[in-house]
Amino acid sequence: MRGWLRLVCIALIVAVATSIVGCSKPEEKKAEPAQPTQPAQQPAKAKDSIVVALQGEPSSLDPQFPDDGNMRAVTENVFEGLLETDGQTLKPKPCLAESFKSVDATTWEFKIRKGVNFHNSDPLTVEDVAFSVNRIVDTAFKSQIAGNFRSIKKAEKVDELTVKIITDGPDPALPVRLTGLKIVSKKHVEASGDTVGAKPIGTGPYKVTGWSRGVNIAVEAFDGYWGPKPSIKKALFRFIEEGSTRLSALKANEIDLAVNMLPEYVKDVPKVASVEGLEFPLVRLNQFKGAMRNPLLRQAANYAVDKEALATSLYGGYAAAAQGQLFKPGYVGFNAELKPYPYDVNKARDLLKQAGYKGEKVQLVAERGRWLKDGELAEAISMMLREAGFNIELKYYDWSGWLKILFDRNLAPDMILSFHSNDMFDADRTFSSLVHSKGPMSSYTDVHDKKIDAARSEMDPAKRQKMYEEVGKAIYEDPAFIFLLNLKDIFGMSKSLDWKPRQDDKRLLSEMKIIQ
Amino acid sequence: MFRYVVLRLGYCVLVIVGVSLLVFVITHLIGSPVDIMLPLQATDEERAQLEHQLGLDRPLIYQLMDFASGLVRLDFGLSWWQKEPALGIVLERMPATFQLVVLSFIVAAVVSVPLGILAAYHPGSTLDRVLTAGALTGICVPTFWVGLMLVTVFAVGLGWFYTSGYGTIRHLILPTLSLAIVPAGRIAQIMRFSMLDQLNQQYVTTARAKGLDERTVIFKHALKNAAPAVITTVGVDLGRMLAGISSPVEHVFGWPGFGTLILDTIQHQDFPLLQACVFVVAIIVTVINLVTDLSYGLFDPRIKY
């Protein structure tokens, strides 16, 4: 019997040994390995190749399916839409469409660019465009970003160079929406079935050359690209979830660009770039029940919070006071007349007195760890509110508990700290969810519904802008929010990388350069 | 023996099925993952639609029946997050963790077993005290902190190794060392304690009295009796480590293993993937336990199954 056991043990040891030997060479199993082969200290960085550290691995590389920032960091370089966003003004501009016009209230026509090729050398056709649009809105496809394209009914070929997109009602934001609708190859998608997310074929300046699961994705400049040739020829996207490891890798010169650096890392980073980001922390105030029903108290809360102090001491200067709204310049609906509520404790105290506030308990709900310094932010805000005389009870919940409270009106606390981001740069997205009475996180009664609904289908941009400015002004004067900050995105870069971050948070390899 | 193994395997299946069902129930109790999967701005309509797509709006009992029938076919469905078969994703990540964990246990054992024996052989000596204190420190320091320190010194400072990543021996060494610290401390402690216990037994005195040379006494007689305690520790620790305790180290080093996968899975509340993860872990742990138990027979002829 002991011989039997010994045999089992030997077999186990052999199995373990072979698996170790086997694992240490995973490259051999992959068809096209994407391995960094540089030595640790001096990465053999030819002048034209860089390494980018992402916060995690993309869930797929099918740009039409997931809602995934890690994926977009890669696919923005590989795929293109009919339109693209201007990196500084945030306005849509032609990309795969040479020109476009709105034919009537619900029909748009797009002339596609001639001489565009997919990475497999197939030319871009109107069929590809129509297929891409119809694929993403097809409910059977279950795209996670289908919500962005809800207004689109279908796309149809008009002639060899023209495609029309039909919406189910007037949609002035359609061009903005289309910047996020990447065009895929009909032939390739239909042929590749389930593997479409693993082997992407786009028209962008870079093509994917390898994906080593869990480790990295390699891309290479596409020779047949229709636009200007990028200066960086090769890039490797590595997945490093831990922020301090991204910092170490930057310091060890293993990577050239790291996203989401913490303000406290900045002094250690070889080179820093930052830009106003898309995140707007805010406190939602409950005007339906509890102490905060009184508008004077809601105003008082806005005066009581020192936005500048939060920006400088908590975020190390990598944040700015929000302009009395949840938009930054460039967003459709940004109201340039609004200014942040000034920090004025005495005024807040007066308002409290005026409102007859007797120290009733006010509950502030927050969570910790989802956003940059969210827990500390809640702590700081409650101290400032207490300073002004509010009797604040701060309560932290875990993420799913917090979400439940966020979405359930019956559970709504007096105050809840949340973060808002609007990747459409269009006021409709913000107002529909936070201000419209039917919105999932609505903080208002139906007083603004009419205007928001009307603006949603107003085709005259000037009129539409004006309507949003009016809504913005109204909610500024009768706030159901404490408008807090606009956070900045912080990027760590190697000394040799030259790049200016964009307002829309896209990191395009084609806009990067290596300097010596 | 054969009967015992079959019986134990039967228990293993029960445990694995039980754990899988328990996880199914718990995941469905913690609330709807829809809120986590969609952006905060999503409308109620979008939420309801996704809930319907995922089948979460059906009565729990139907979902459970589907899950159970999938379990029998080893089909956990597609991961919600990655849209690929969940079990495949887990198995794809297992080798990297296996490599890291097994290697770190080998390193830990090679270092700690001799040191533990040495300490037991000279109880109360300076060497013993230093080793005992060292072992305790090893158990107490957080592994991710060790990892960060190793990175700072050997990757950023000296540039000998990579800070993170996977593929070569220079990626492997730092995470292996960080992970080896805790088991090394535990093995050294148990080895010392168990060996000391054996050395005080009468059979050791008898062996010495009949003139056996010291090496035979230590390695053939005492070590053999001291080994099962160490094996038990290794078995338990190995199971825990493969079950995701390696997560912090994998996270720090960007290691593409099971530890990072299970963290991501929990974060995404990807039920199918989570269930596949737990299923695989349950198998690994029960198998390791079985092998550990069977191995006692190797060291102690009195143990018969």
XYZ file of C-alpha atoms in Angstrom, chain A residues 102 108 170-173 332 454-468:
22
model
C -29.603 66.663 -41.164
C -29.362 62.416 -41.121
C -35.693 64.781 -33.437
C -32.294 64.168 -31.802
C -29.963 67.161 -31.846
C -27.339 65.168 -29.941
C -23.445 71.662 -24.443
C -38.254 70.158 -25.096
C -34.493 70.736 -25.238
C -33.889 67.078 -25.945
C -35.570 67.436 -29.322
C -34.745 71.065 -30.094
C -32.796 71.048 -33.370
C -31.618 74.662 -33.186
C -28.338 74.532 -31.225
C -28.586 78.140 -29.995
C -32.112 77.696 -28.671
C -31.181 74.403 -27.108
C -28.141 75.886 -25.385
C -30.316 78.670 -24.007
C -32.857 76.228 -22.591
C -30.145 74.300 -20.786
